[in-house]
């Protein structure tokens, strides 16, 4: 299966991740890094829905997203470095872990003070639809996309951290911007949900045996 990393931070990650995995102790396995990504997502989700001291919730969110990125970025690279690859099984495990992590993050964002549940569920649903379209592309065309339209998991984590931080500052000053009757955060979430759903539709339409890789990536 051909892997295409086409997110904005792909070049930076291709430089950082190999150096990071080479520094890992020998007892660390790829499955441990996958588990770390799940733990990180859980920690970040808890930080978003945490009641009481919100600033510590923000710290937990950022630390959790960092752990999630380390685990998600390192599991496959570590397997390739140590020649412990499981080309098919590893791919599906990685995608399943990613799906669990981001659905949990989006739903937790909806349950947090920073977004309403409807918008959080909309993001989760659009992400699930895009993931299914991406998996269909992988099954039919043997193409594994890491990112689409310049955005991937790394960019999504940064957007979540940035948006929650901005929302925290605005809420601290009792500022709640809106576009007409709709809160600005709900409008931004709807825009990203629409973007993911549109990308999913495009992948489904292109996932045919005769579709070239160049056309899919364009």
mmCIF file with all atom_site columns, C-alpha atoms in Angstrom:
data_model
loop_
_atom_site.group_PDB
_atom_site.id
_atom_site.type_symbol
_atom_site.label_atom_id
_atom_site.label_alt_id
_atom_site.label_comp_id
_atom_site.label_asym_id
_atom_site.label_entity_id
_atom_site.label_seq_id
_atom_site.pdbx_PDB_ins_code
_atom_site.Cartn_x
_atom_site.Cartn_y
_atom_site.Cartn_z
_atom_site.occupancy
_atom_site.B_iso_or_equiv
_atom_site.pdbx_formal_charge
_atom_site.auth_seq_id
_atom_site.auth_comp_id
_atom_site.auth_asym_id
_atom_site.auth_atom_id
_atom_site.pdbx_PDB_model_num
ATOM 1   C CA . UNK A 1 1   ? 0.000   0.000  0.000   1.00 0.00 ? 1   UNK A CA 1
ATOM 2   C CA . UNK A 1 2   ? 1.334   3.421  -0.969  1.00 0.00 ? 2   UNK A CA 1
ATOM 3   C CA . UNK A 1 3   ? 1.442   6.080  1.759   1.00 0.00 ? 3   UNK A CA 1
ATOM 4   C CA . UNK A 1 4   ? 1.050   9.749  0.860   1.00 0.00 ? 4   UNK A CA 1
ATOM 5   C CA . UNK A 1 5   ? 1.737   12.369 3.540   1.00 0.00 ? 5   UNK A CA 1
ATOM 6   C CA . UNK A 1 6   ? 0.259   15.582 2.164   1.00 0.00 ? 6   UNK A CA 1
ATOM 7   C CA . UNK A 1 7   ? -0.473  17.622 5.290   1.00 0.00 ? 7   UNK A CA 1
ATOM 8   C CA . UNK A 1 8   ? 1.126   21.024 5.903   1.00 0.00 ? 8   UNK A CA 1
ATOM 9   C CA . UNK A 1 9   ? 3.440   19.781 8.653   1.00 0.00 ? 9   UNK A CA 1
ATOM 10  C CA . UNK A 1 10  ? 4.353   16.590 6.800   1.00 0.00 ? 10  UNK A CA 1
ATOM 11  C CA . UNK A 1 11  ? 7.895   17.705 5.958   1.00 0.00 ? 11  UNK A CA 1
ATOM 12  C CA . UNK A 1 12  ? 8.599   18.768 9.529   1.00 0.00 ? 12  UNK A CA 1
ATOM 13  C CA . UNK A 1 13  ? 7.235   15.470 10.834  1.00 0.00 ? 13  UNK A CA 1
ATOM 14  C CA . UNK A 1 14  ? 9.307   13.472 8.363   1.00 0.00 ? 14  UNK A CA 1
ATOM 15  C CA . UNK A 1 15  ? 12.392  15.106 9.900   1.00 0.00 ? 15  UNK A CA 1
ATOM 16  C CA . UNK A 1 16  ? 11.350  14.950 13.571  1.00 0.00 ? 16  UNK A CA 1
ATOM 17  C CA . UNK A 1 17  ? 9.692   11.537 13.860  1.00 0.00 ? 17  UNK A CA 1
ATOM 18  C CA . UNK A 1 18  ? 12.595  9.317  12.651  1.00 0.00 ? 18  UNK A CA 1
ATOM 19  C CA . UNK A 1 19  ? 14.930  11.019 15.130  1.00 0.00 ? 19  UNK A CA 1
ATOM 20  C CA . UNK A 1 20  ? 12.358  10.653 17.883  1.00 0.00 ? 20  UNK A CA 1
ATOM 21  C CA . UNK A 1 21  ? 11.836  6.919  17.369  1.00 0.00 ? 21  UNK A CA 1
ATOM 22  C CA . UNK A 1 22  ? 15.577  6.243  17.178  1.00 0.00 ? 22  UNK A CA 1
ATOM 23  C CA . UNK A 1 23  ? 15.876  7.731  20.676  1.00 0.00 ? 23  UNK A CA 1
ATOM 24  C CA . UNK A 1 24  ? 13.267  5.372  22.138  1.00 0.00 ? 24  UNK A CA 1
ATOM 25  C CA . UNK A 1 25  ? 14.472  2.525  24.421  1.00 0.00 ? 25  UNK A CA 1
ATOM 26  C CA . UNK A 1 26  ? 14.560  -0.961 22.933  1.00 0.00 ? 26  UNK A CA 1
ATOM 27  C CA . UNK A 1 27  ? 11.788  -2.188 25.221  1.00 0.00 ? 27  UNK A CA 1
ATOM 28  C CA . UNK A 1 28  ? 9.291   0.264  23.722  1.00 0.00 ? 28  UNK A CA 1
ATOM 29  C CA . UNK A 1 29  ? 7.106   -1.409 21.082  1.00 0.00 ? 29  UNK A CA 1
ATOM 30  C CA . UNK A 1 30  ? 4.889   0.038  18.325  1.00 0.00 ? 30  UNK A CA 1
ATOM 31  C CA . UNK A 1 31  ? 1.803   -1.217 20.165  1.00 0.00 ? 31  UNK A CA 1
ATOM 32  C CA . UNK A 1 32  ? 2.890   0.737  23.244  1.00 0.00 ? 32  UNK A CA 1
ATOM 33  C CA . UNK A 1 33  ? 3.020   3.904  21.149  1.00 0.00 ? 33  UNK A CA 1
ATOM 34  C CA . UNK A 1 34  ? -0.468  3.209  19.792  1.00 0.00 ? 34  UNK A CA 1
ATOM 35  C CA . UNK A 1 35  ? -1.658  2.791  23.385  1.00 0.00 ? 35  UNK A CA 1
ATOM 36  C CA . UNK A 1 36  ? 0.068   6.072  24.271  1.00 0.00 ? 36  UNK A CA 1
ATOM 37  C CA . UNK A 1 37  ? -1.931  7.849  21.569  1.00 0.00 ? 37  UNK A CA 1
ATOM 38  C CA . UNK A 1 38  ? -5.170  6.515  23.081  1.00 0.00 ? 38  UNK A CA 1
ATOM 39  C CA . UNK A 1 39  ? -4.124  7.554  26.590  1.00 0.00 ? 39  UNK A CA 1
ATOM 40  C CA . UNK A 1 40  ? -3.222  11.000 25.303  1.00 0.00 ? 40  UNK A CA 1
ATOM 41  C CA . UNK A 1 41  ? -6.624  11.405 23.651  1.00 0.00 ? 41  UNK A CA 1
ATOM 42  C CA . UNK A 1 42  ? -8.326  10.347 26.877  1.00 0.00 ? 42  UNK A CA 1
ATOM 43  C CA . UNK A 1 43  ? -6.275  12.831 28.892  1.00 0.00 ? 43  UNK A CA 1
ATOM 44  C CA . UNK A 1 44  ? -7.033  15.640 26.433  1.00 0.00 ? 44  UNK A CA 1
ATOM 45  C CA . UNK A 1 45  ? -10.734 14.790 26.471  1.00 0.00 ? 45  UNK A CA 1
ATOM 46  C CA . UNK A 1 46  ? -10.808 14.826 30.263  1.00 0.00 ? 46  UNK A CA 1
ATOM 47  C CA . UNK A 1 47  ? -9.091  18.209 30.205  1.00 0.00 ? 47  UNK A CA 1
ATOM 48  C CA . UNK A 1 48  ? -11.834 19.643 27.994  1.00 0.00 ? 48  UNK A CA 1
ATOM 49  C CA . UNK A 1 49  ? -14.753 18.419 30.106  1.00 0.00 ? 49  UNK A CA 1
ATOM 50  C CA . UNK A 1 50  ? -13.023 18.978 33.456  1.00 0.00 ? 50  UNK A CA 1
ATOM 51  C CA . UNK A 1 51  ? -15.075 21.063 35.837  1.00 0.00 ? 51  UNK A CA 1
ATOM 52  C CA . UNK A 1 52  ? -13.682 23.538 38.339  1.00 0.00 ? 52  UNK A CA 1
ATOM 53  C CA . UNK A 1 53  ? -10.131 24.727 37.690  1.00 0.00 ? 53  UNK A CA 1
ATOM 54  C CA . UNK A 1 54  ? -10.342 25.347 33.934  1.00 0.00 ? 54  UNK A CA 1
ATOM 55  C CA . UNK A 1 55  ? -6.705  26.383 33.521  1.00 0.00 ? 55  UNK A CA 1
ATOM 56  C CA . UNK A 1 56  ? -5.573  22.911 34.613  1.00 0.00 ? 56  UNK A CA 1
ATOM 57  C CA . UNK A 1 57  ? -8.033  21.458 32.161  1.00 0.00 ? 57  UNK A CA 1
ATOM 58  C CA . UNK A 1 58  ? -6.310  23.464 29.442  1.00 0.00 ? 58  UNK A CA 1
ATOM 59  C CA . UNK A 1 59  ? -2.924  22.138 30.564  1.00 0.00 ? 59  UNK A CA 1
ATOM 60  C CA . UNK A 1 60  ? -4.252  18.566 30.491  1.00 0.00 ? 60  UNK A CA 1
ATOM 61  C CA . UNK A 1 61  ? -5.655  19.165 27.002  1.00 0.00 ? 61  UNK A CA 1
ATOM 62  C CA . UNK A 1 62  ? -2.337  20.373 25.596  1.00 0.00 ? 62  UNK A CA 1
ATOM 63  C CA . UNK A 1 63  ? -0.308  17.635 27.313  1.00 0.00 ? 63  UNK A CA 1
ATOM 64  C CA . UNK A 1 64  ? -2.790  14.993 26.167  1.00 0.00 ? 64  UNK A CA 1
ATOM 65  C CA . UNK A 1 65  ? -2.698  16.193 22.565  1.00 0.00 ? 65  UNK A CA 1
ATOM 66  C CA . UNK A 1 66  ? 1.110   16.129 22.671  1.00 0.00 ? 66  UNK A CA 1
ATOM 67  C CA . UNK A 1 67  ? 1.111   12.526 23.941  1.00 0.00 ? 67  UNK A CA 1
ATOM 68  C CA . UNK A 1 68  ? -1.468  11.623 21.314  1.00 0.00 ? 68  UNK A CA 1
ATOM 69  C CA . UNK A 1 69  ? 0.749   13.083 18.570  1.00 0.00 ? 69  UNK A CA 1
ATOM 70  C CA . UNK A 1 70  ? 3.871   11.296 19.872  1.00 0.00 ? 70  UNK A CA 1
ATOM 71  C CA . UNK A 1 71  ? 2.104   7.940  20.000  1.00 0.00 ? 71  UNK A CA 1
ATOM 72  C CA . UNK A 1 72  ? 0.291   8.293  16.691  1.00 0.00 ? 72  UNK A CA 1
ATOM 73  C CA . UNK A 1 73  ? 3.351   9.552  14.818  1.00 0.00 ? 73  UNK A CA 1
ATOM 74  C CA . UNK A 1 74  ? 5.750   7.001  16.272  1.00 0.00 ? 74  UNK A CA 1
ATOM 75  C CA . UNK A 1 75  ? 3.992   3.640  16.133  1.00 0.00 ? 75  UNK A CA 1
ATOM 76  C CA . UNK A 1 76  ? 4.338   3.055  12.401  1.00 0.00 ? 76  UNK A CA 1
ATOM 77  C CA . UNK A 1 77  ? 7.768   4.679  12.181  1.00 0.00 ? 77  UNK A CA 1
ATOM 78  C CA . UNK A 1 78  ? 9.031   2.511  15.042  1.00 0.00 ? 78  UNK A CA 1
ATOM 79  C CA . UNK A 1 79  ? 7.681   -0.633 13.380  1.00 0.00 ? 79  UNK A CA 1
ATOM 80  C CA . UNK A 1 80  ? 9.477   0.246  10.144  1.00 0.00 ? 80  UNK A CA 1
ATOM 81  C CA . UNK A 1 81  ? 12.713  1.089  11.966  1.00 0.00 ? 81  UNK A CA 1
ATOM 82  C CA . UNK A 1 82  ? 12.799  -2.238 13.820  1.00 0.00 ? 82  UNK A CA 1
ATOM 83  C CA . UNK A 1 83  ? 11.427  -4.282 10.924  1.00 0.00 ? 83  UNK A CA 1
ATOM 84  C CA . UNK A 1 84  ? 8.321   -5.268 12.871  1.00 0.00 ? 84  UNK A CA 1
ATOM 85  C CA . UNK A 1 85  ? 5.833   -4.202 10.241  1.00 0.00 ? 85  UNK A CA 1
ATOM 86  C CA . UNK A 1 86  ? 2.364   -5.661 9.835   1.00 0.00 ? 86  UNK A CA 1
ATOM 87  C CA . UNK A 1 87  ? 1.436   -3.941 6.564   1.00 0.00 ? 87  UNK A CA 1
ATOM 88  C CA . UNK A 1 88  ? -2.271  -4.745 6.546   1.00 0.00 ? 88  UNK A CA 1
ATOM 89  C CA . UNK A 1 89  ? -3.081  -5.332 10.222  1.00 0.00 ? 89  UNK A CA 1
ATOM 90  C CA . UNK A 1 90  ? -0.917  -2.418 11.338  1.00 0.00 ? 90  UNK A CA 1
ATOM 91  C CA . UNK A 1 91  ? -2.669  -0.052 8.954   1.00 0.00 ? 91  UNK A CA 1
ATOM 92  C CA . UNK A 1 92  ? -6.133  -1.016 10.193  1.00 0.00 ? 92  UNK A CA 1
ATOM 93  C CA . UNK A 1 93  ? -5.095  -0.859 13.855  1.00 0.00 ? 93  UNK A CA 1
ATOM 94  C CA . UNK A 1 94  ? -3.624  2.605  13.292  1.00 0.00 ? 94  UNK A CA 1
ATOM 95  C CA . UNK A 1 95  ? -6.774  3.874  11.553  1.00 0.00 ? 95  UNK A CA 1
ATOM 96  C CA . UNK A 1 96  ? -9.004  2.356  14.238  1.00 0.00 ? 96  UNK A CA 1
ATOM 97  C CA . UNK A 1 97  ? -6.968  4.068  16.970  1.00 0.00 ? 97  UNK A CA 1
ATOM 98  C CA . UNK A 1 98  ? -7.090  7.385  15.095  1.00 0.00 ? 98  UNK A CA 1
ATOM 99  C CA . UNK A 1 99  ? -10.854 7.106  14.701  1.00 0.00 ? 99  UNK A CA 1
ATOM 100 C CA . UNK A 1 100 ? -11.412 6.342  18.382  1.00 0.00 ? 100 UNK A CA 1
ATOM 101 C CA . UNK A 1 101 ? -9.143  9.217  19.419  1.00 0.00 ? 101 UNK A CA 1
ATOM 102 C CA . UNK A 1 102 ? -10.698 11.902 17.250  1.00 0.00 ? 102 UNK A CA 1
ATOM 103 C CA . UNK A 1 103 ? -14.315 10.863 17.781  1.00 0.00 ? 103 UNK A CA 1
ATOM 104 C CA . UNK A 1 104 ? -13.602 11.023 21.526  1.00 0.00 ? 104 UNK A CA 1
ATOM 105 C CA . UNK A 1 105 ? -11.939 14.434 21.154  1.00 0.00 ? 105 UNK A CA 1
ATOM 106 C CA . UNK A 1 106 ? -14.762 15.918 19.069  1.00 0.00 ? 106 UNK A CA 1
ATOM 107 C CA . UNK A 1 107 ? -17.516 14.601 21.357  1.00 0.00 ? 107 UNK A CA 1
ATOM 108 C CA . UNK A 1 108 ? -15.614 15.845 24.418  1.00 0.00 ? 108 UNK A CA 1
ATOM 109 C CA . UNK A 1 109 ? -15.228 19.229 22.743  1.00 0.00 ? 109 UNK A CA 1
ATOM 110 C CA . UNK A 1 110 ? -19.008 19.291 22.350  1.00 0.00 ? 110 UNK A CA 1
ATOM 111 C CA . UNK A 1 111 ? -19.421 18.436 26.029  1.00 0.00 ? 111 UNK A CA 1
ATOM 112 C CA . UNK A 1 112 ? -16.989 21.172 27.068  1.00 0.00 ? 112 UNK A CA 1
ATOM 113 C CA . UNK A 1 113 ? -17.736 24.849 27.788  1.00 0.00 ? 113 UNK A CA 1
ATOM 114 C CA . UNK A 1 114 ? -16.100 25.739 24.465  1.00 0.00 ? 114 UNK A CA 1
ATOM 115 C CA . UNK A 1 115 ? -18.629 24.261 21.999  1.00 0.00 ? 115 UNK A CA 1
ATOM 116 C CA . UNK A 1 116 ? -22.172 22.907 21.996  1.00 0.00 ? 116 UNK A CA 1
ATOM 117 C CA . UNK A 1 117 ? -22.858 19.180 21.774  1.00 0.00 ? 117 UNK A CA 1
ATOM 118 C CA . UNK A 1 118 ? -24.595 19.457 18.405  1.00 0.00 ? 118 UNK A CA 1
ATOM 119 C CA . UNK A 1 119 ? -21.486 20.960 16.831  1.00 0.00 ? 119 UNK A CA 1
ATOM 120 C CA . UNK A 1 120 ? -19.246 18.388 18.512  1.00 0.00 ? 120 UNK A CA 1
ATOM 121 C CA . UNK A 1 121 ? -21.378 15.527 17.204  1.00 0.00 ? 121 UNK A CA 1
ATOM 122 C CA . UNK A 1 122 ? -21.389 17.153 13.768  1.00 0.00 ? 122 UNK A CA 1
ATOM 123 C CA . UNK A 1 123 ? -17.585 17.197 13.753  1.00 0.00 ? 123 UNK A CA 1
ATOM 124 C CA . UNK A 1 124 ? -17.449 13.575 14.931  1.00 0.00 ? 124 UNK A CA 1
ATOM 125 C CA . UNK A 1 125 ? -19.953 12.459 12.291  1.00 0.00 ? 125 UNK A CA 1
ATOM 126 C CA . UNK A 1 126 ? -18.186 14.287 9.469   1.00 0.00 ? 126 UNK A CA 1
ATOM 127 C CA . UNK A 1 127 ? -14.851 12.839 10.597  1.00 0.00 ? 127 UNK A CA 1
ATOM 128 C CA . UNK A 1 128 ? -16.290 9.318  10.671  1.00 0.00 ? 128 UNK A CA 1
ATOM 129 C CA . UNK A 1 129 ? -17.666 9.774  7.164   1.00 0.00 ? 129 UNK A CA 1
ATOM 130 C CA . UNK A 1 130 ? -14.282 11.021 5.895   1.00 0.00 ? 130 UNK A CA 1
ATOM 131 C CA . UNK A 1 131 ? -12.496 8.113  7.585   1.00 0.00 ? 131 UNK A CA 1
ATOM 132 C CA . UNK A 1 132 ? -14.838 5.588  5.964   1.00 0.00 ? 132 UNK A CA 1
ATOM 133 C CA . UNK A 1 133 ? -14.231 7.200  2.560   1.00 0.00 ? 133 UNK A CA 1
ATOM 134 C CA . UNK A 1 134 ? -10.475 7.134  3.174   1.00 0.00 ? 134 UNK A CA 1
ATOM 135 C CA . UNK A 1 135 ? -10.596 3.454  4.186   1.00 0.00 ? 135 UNK A CA 1
ATOM 136 C CA . UNK A 1 136 ? -12.621 2.669  1.074   1.00 0.00 ? 136 UNK A CA 1
ATOM 137 C CA . UNK A 1 137 ? -9.901  4.347  -0.987  1.00 0.00 ? 137 UNK A CA 1
ATOM 138 C CA . UNK A 1 138 ? -7.256  2.263  0.784   1.00 0.00 ? 138 UNK A CA 1
ATOM 139 C CA . UNK A 1 139 ? -9.168  -0.959 0.178   1.00 0.00 ? 139 UNK A CA 1
ATOM 140 C CA . UNK A 1 140 ? -9.909  -0.356 -3.495  1.00 0.00 ? 140 UNK A CA 1
ATOM 141 C CA . UNK A 1 141 ? -6.913  1.678  -4.688  1.00 0.00 ? 141 UNK A CA 1
ATOM 142 C CA . UNK A 1 142 ? -4.210  0.653  -2.173  1.00 0.00 ? 142 UNK A CA 1
ATOM 143 C CA . UNK A 1 143 ? -3.650  4.315  -1.279  1.00 0.00 ? 143 UNK A CA 1
ATOM 144 C CA . UNK A 1 144 ? -3.204  5.399  2.344   1.00 0.00 ? 144 UNK A CA 1
ATOM 145 C CA . UNK A 1 145 ? -3.715  9.148  2.670   1.00 0.00 ? 145 UNK A CA 1
ATOM 146 C CA . UNK A 1 146 ? -2.112  10.989 5.578   1.00 0.00 ? 146 UNK A CA 1
ATOM 147 C CA . UNK A 1 147 ? -3.906  14.287 5.379   1.00 0.00 ? 147 UNK A CA 1
ATOM 148 C CA . UNK A 1 148 ? -6.132  15.777 2.715   1.00 0.00 ? 148 UNK A CA 1
ATOM 149 C CA . UNK A 1 149 ? -6.116  19.293 1.352   1.00 0.00 ? 149 UNK A CA 1
ATOM 150 C CA . UNK A 1 150 ? -3.102  20.073 3.520   1.00 0.00 ? 150 UNK A CA 1
ATOM 151 C CA . UNK A 1 151 ? -4.852  19.102 6.760   1.00 0.00 ? 151 UNK A CA 1
ATOM 152 C CA . UNK A 1 152 ? -4.201  15.948 8.731   1.00 0.00 ? 152 UNK A CA 1
ATOM 153 C CA . UNK A 1 153 ? -4.251  14.661 12.302  1.00 0.00 ? 153 UNK A CA 1
ATOM 154 C CA . UNK A 1 154 ? -1.392  16.946 13.389  1.00 0.00 ? 154 UNK A CA 1
ATOM 155 C CA . UNK A 1 155 ? -3.147  20.025 12.062  1.00 0.00 ? 155 UNK A CA 1
ATOM 156 C CA . UNK A 1 156 ? -6.406  18.906 13.704  1.00 0.00 ? 156 UNK A CA 1
ATOM 157 C CA . UNK A 1 157 ? -4.682  18.642 17.082  1.00 0.00 ? 157 UNK A CA 1
ATOM 158 C CA . UNK A 1 158 ? -3.195  22.110 16.690  1.00 0.00 ? 158 UNK A CA 1
ATOM 159 C CA . UNK A 1 159 ? -6.572  23.541 15.670  1.00 0.00 ? 159 UNK A CA 1
ATOM 160 C CA . UNK A 1 160 ? -8.254  21.979 18.710  1.00 0.00 ? 160 UNK A CA 1
ATOM 161 C CA . UNK A 1 161 ? -5.586  23.316 21.070  1.00 0.00 ? 161 UNK A CA 1
ATOM 162 C CA . UNK A 1 162 ? -5.653  26.768 19.460  1.00 0.00 ? 162 UNK A CA 1
ATOM 163 C CA . UNK A 1 163 ? -9.441  27.054 19.371  1.00 0.00 ? 163 UNK A CA 1
ATOM 164 C CA . UNK A 1 164 ? -9.881  25.918 22.979  1.00 0.00 ? 164 UNK A CA 1
ATOM 165 C CA . UNK A 1 165 ? -7.177  28.327 24.167  1.00 0.00 ? 165 UNK A CA 1
ATOM 166 C CA . UNK A 1 166 ? -8.836  31.222 22.324  1.00 0.00 ? 166 UNK A CA 1
ATOM 167 C CA . UNK A 1 167 ? -12.227 30.231 23.707  1.00 0.00 ? 167 UNK A CA 1
ATOM 168 C CA . UNK A 1 168 ? -10.772 30.053 27.227  1.00 0.00 ? 168 UNK A CA 1
ATOM 169 C CA . UNK A 1 169 ? -9.435  33.600 26.917  1.00 0.00 ? 169 UNK A CA 1
ATOM 170 C CA . UNK A 1 170 ? -12.694 34.935 25.457  1.00 0.00 ? 170 UNK A CA 1
ATOM 171 C CA . UNK A 1 171 ? -14.825 33.254 28.134  1.00 0.00 ? 171 UNK A CA 1
ATOM 172 C CA . UNK A 1 172 ? -12.515 34.634 30.839  1.00 0.00 ? 172 UNK A CA 1
ATOM 173 C CA . UNK A 1 173 ? -13.412 38.149 29.647  1.00 0.00 ? 173 UNK A CA 1
ATOM 174 C CA . UNK A 1 174 ? -17.078 37.191 29.112  1.00 0.00 ? 174 UNK A CA 1
ATOM 175 C CA . UNK A 1 175 ? -16.738 37.704 25.349  1.00 0.00 ? 175 UNK A CA 1
ATOM 176 C CA . UNK A 1 176 ? -18.879 35.439 23.183  1.00 0.00 ? 176 UNK A CA 1
ATOM 177 C CA . UNK A 1 177 ? -18.599 36.473 19.515  1.00 0.00 ? 177 UNK A CA 1
ATOM 178 C CA . UNK A 1 178 ? -21.354 35.497 17.124  1.00 0.00 ? 178 UNK A CA 1
ATOM 179 C CA . UNK A 1 179 ? -22.371 35.717 13.477  1.00 0.00 ? 179 UNK A CA 1
ATOM 180 C CA . UNK A 1 180 ? -25.942 36.911 13.610  1.00 0.00 ? 180 UNK A CA 1
ATOM 181 C CA . UNK A 1 181 ? -27.846 34.604 15.974  1.00 0.00 ? 181 UNK A CA 1
ATOM 182 C CA . UNK A 1 182 ? -25.220 31.848 15.797  1.00 0.00 ? 182 UNK A CA 1
ATOM 183 C CA . UNK A 1 183 ? -22.162 31.597 18.068  1.00 0.00 ? 183 UNK A CA 1
ATOM 184 C CA . UNK A 1 184 ? -18.897 31.978 16.179  1.00 0.00 ? 184 UNK A CA 1
ATOM 185 C CA . UNK A 1 185 ? -17.565 28.664 17.510  1.00 0.00 ? 185 UNK A CA 1
ATOM 186 C CA . UNK A 1 186 ? -20.591 26.810 16.110  1.00 0.00 ? 186 UNK A CA 1
ATOM 187 C CA . UNK A 1 187 ? -20.120 28.500 12.722  1.00 0.00 ? 187 UNK A CA 1
ATOM 188 C CA . UNK A 1 188 ? -16.438 27.521 12.591  1.00 0.00 ? 188 UNK A CA 1
ATOM 189 C CA . UNK A 1 189 ? -17.283 23.935 13.609  1.00 0.00 ? 189 UNK A CA 1
ATOM 190 C CA . UNK A 1 190 ? -19.951 23.771 10.895  1.00 0.00 ? 190 UNK A CA 1
ATOM 191 C CA . UNK A 1 191 ? -17.425 24.994 8.327   1.00 0.00 ? 191 UNK A CA 1
ATOM 192 C CA . UNK A 1 192 ? -14.934 22.250 9.243   1.00 0.00 ? 192 UNK A CA 1
ATOM 193 C CA . UNK A 1 193 ? -17.692 19.614 9.346   1.00 0.00 ? 193 UNK A CA 1
ATOM 194 C CA . UNK A 1 194 ? -18.775 20.627 5.860   1.00 0.00 ? 194 UNK A CA 1
ATOM 195 C CA . UNK A 1 195 ? -15.161 20.531 4.662   1.00 0.00 ? 195 UNK A CA 1
ATOM 196 C CA . UNK A 1 196 ? -14.601 17.001 5.992   1.00 0.00 ? 196 UNK A CA 1
ATOM 197 C CA . UNK A 1 197 ? -17.886 15.770 4.557   1.00 0.00 ? 197 UNK A CA 1
ATOM 198 C CA . UNK A 1 198 ? -17.100 17.304 1.162   1.00 0.00 ? 198 UNK A CA 1
ATOM 199 C CA . UNK A 1 199 ? -13.643 15.715 1.156   1.00 0.00 ? 199 UNK A CA 1
ATOM 200 C CA . UNK A 1 200 ? -15.249 12.371 2.012   1.00 0.00 ? 200 UNK A CA 1
ATOM 201 C CA . UNK A 1 201 ? -17.691 12.656 -0.901  1.00 0.00 ? 201 UNK A CA 1
ATOM 202 C CA . UNK A 1 202 ? -14.808 13.435 -3.237  1.00 0.00 ? 202 UNK A CA 1
ATOM 203 C CA . UNK A 1 203 ? -12.816 10.423 -2.043  1.00 0.00 ? 203 UNK A CA 1
ATOM 204 C CA . UNK A 1 204 ? -15.814 8.150  -2.510  1.00 0.00 ? 204 UNK A CA 1
ATOM 205 C CA . UNK A 1 205 ? -16.304 9.414  -6.055  1.00 0.00 ? 205 UNK A CA 1
ATOM 206 C CA . UNK A 1 206 ? -12.634 8.843  -6.889  1.00 0.00 ? 206 UNK A CA 1
ATOM 207 C CA . UNK A 1 207 ? -12.176 5.461  -5.227  1.00 0.00 ? 207 UNK A CA 1
ATOM 208 C CA . UNK A 1 208 ? -12.493 3.370  -8.382  1.00 0.00 ? 208 UNK A CA 1
ATOM 209 C CA . UNK A 1 209 ? -10.087 0.891  -9.874  1.00 0.00 ? 209 UNK A CA 1
ATOM 210 C CA . UNK A 1 210 ? -9.327  3.170  -12.781 1.00 0.00 ? 210 UNK A CA 1
ATOM 211 C CA . UNK A 1 211 ? -8.747  6.372  -10.808 1.00 0.00 ? 211 UNK A CA 1
ATOM 212 C CA . UNK A 1 212 ? -5.100  7.408  -10.873 1.00 0.00 ? 212 UNK A CA 1
ATOM 213 C CA . UNK A 1 213 ? -3.225  8.317  -7.709  1.00 0.00 ? 213 UNK A CA 1
ATOM 214 C CA . UNK A 1 214 ? -2.421  11.721 -9.188  1.00 0.00 ? 214 UNK A CA 1
ATOM 215 C CA . UNK A 1 215 ? -6.108  12.489 -9.599  1.00 0.00 ? 215 UNK A CA 1
ATOM 216 C CA . UNK A 1 216 ? -6.956  11.351 -6.065  1.00 0.00 ? 216 UNK A CA 1
ATOM 217 C CA . UNK A 1 217 ? -4.280  13.558 -4.553  1.00 0.00 ? 217 UNK A CA 1
ATOM 218 C CA . UNK A 1 218 ? -5.098  16.616 -6.639  1.00 0.00 ? 218 UNK A CA 1
#
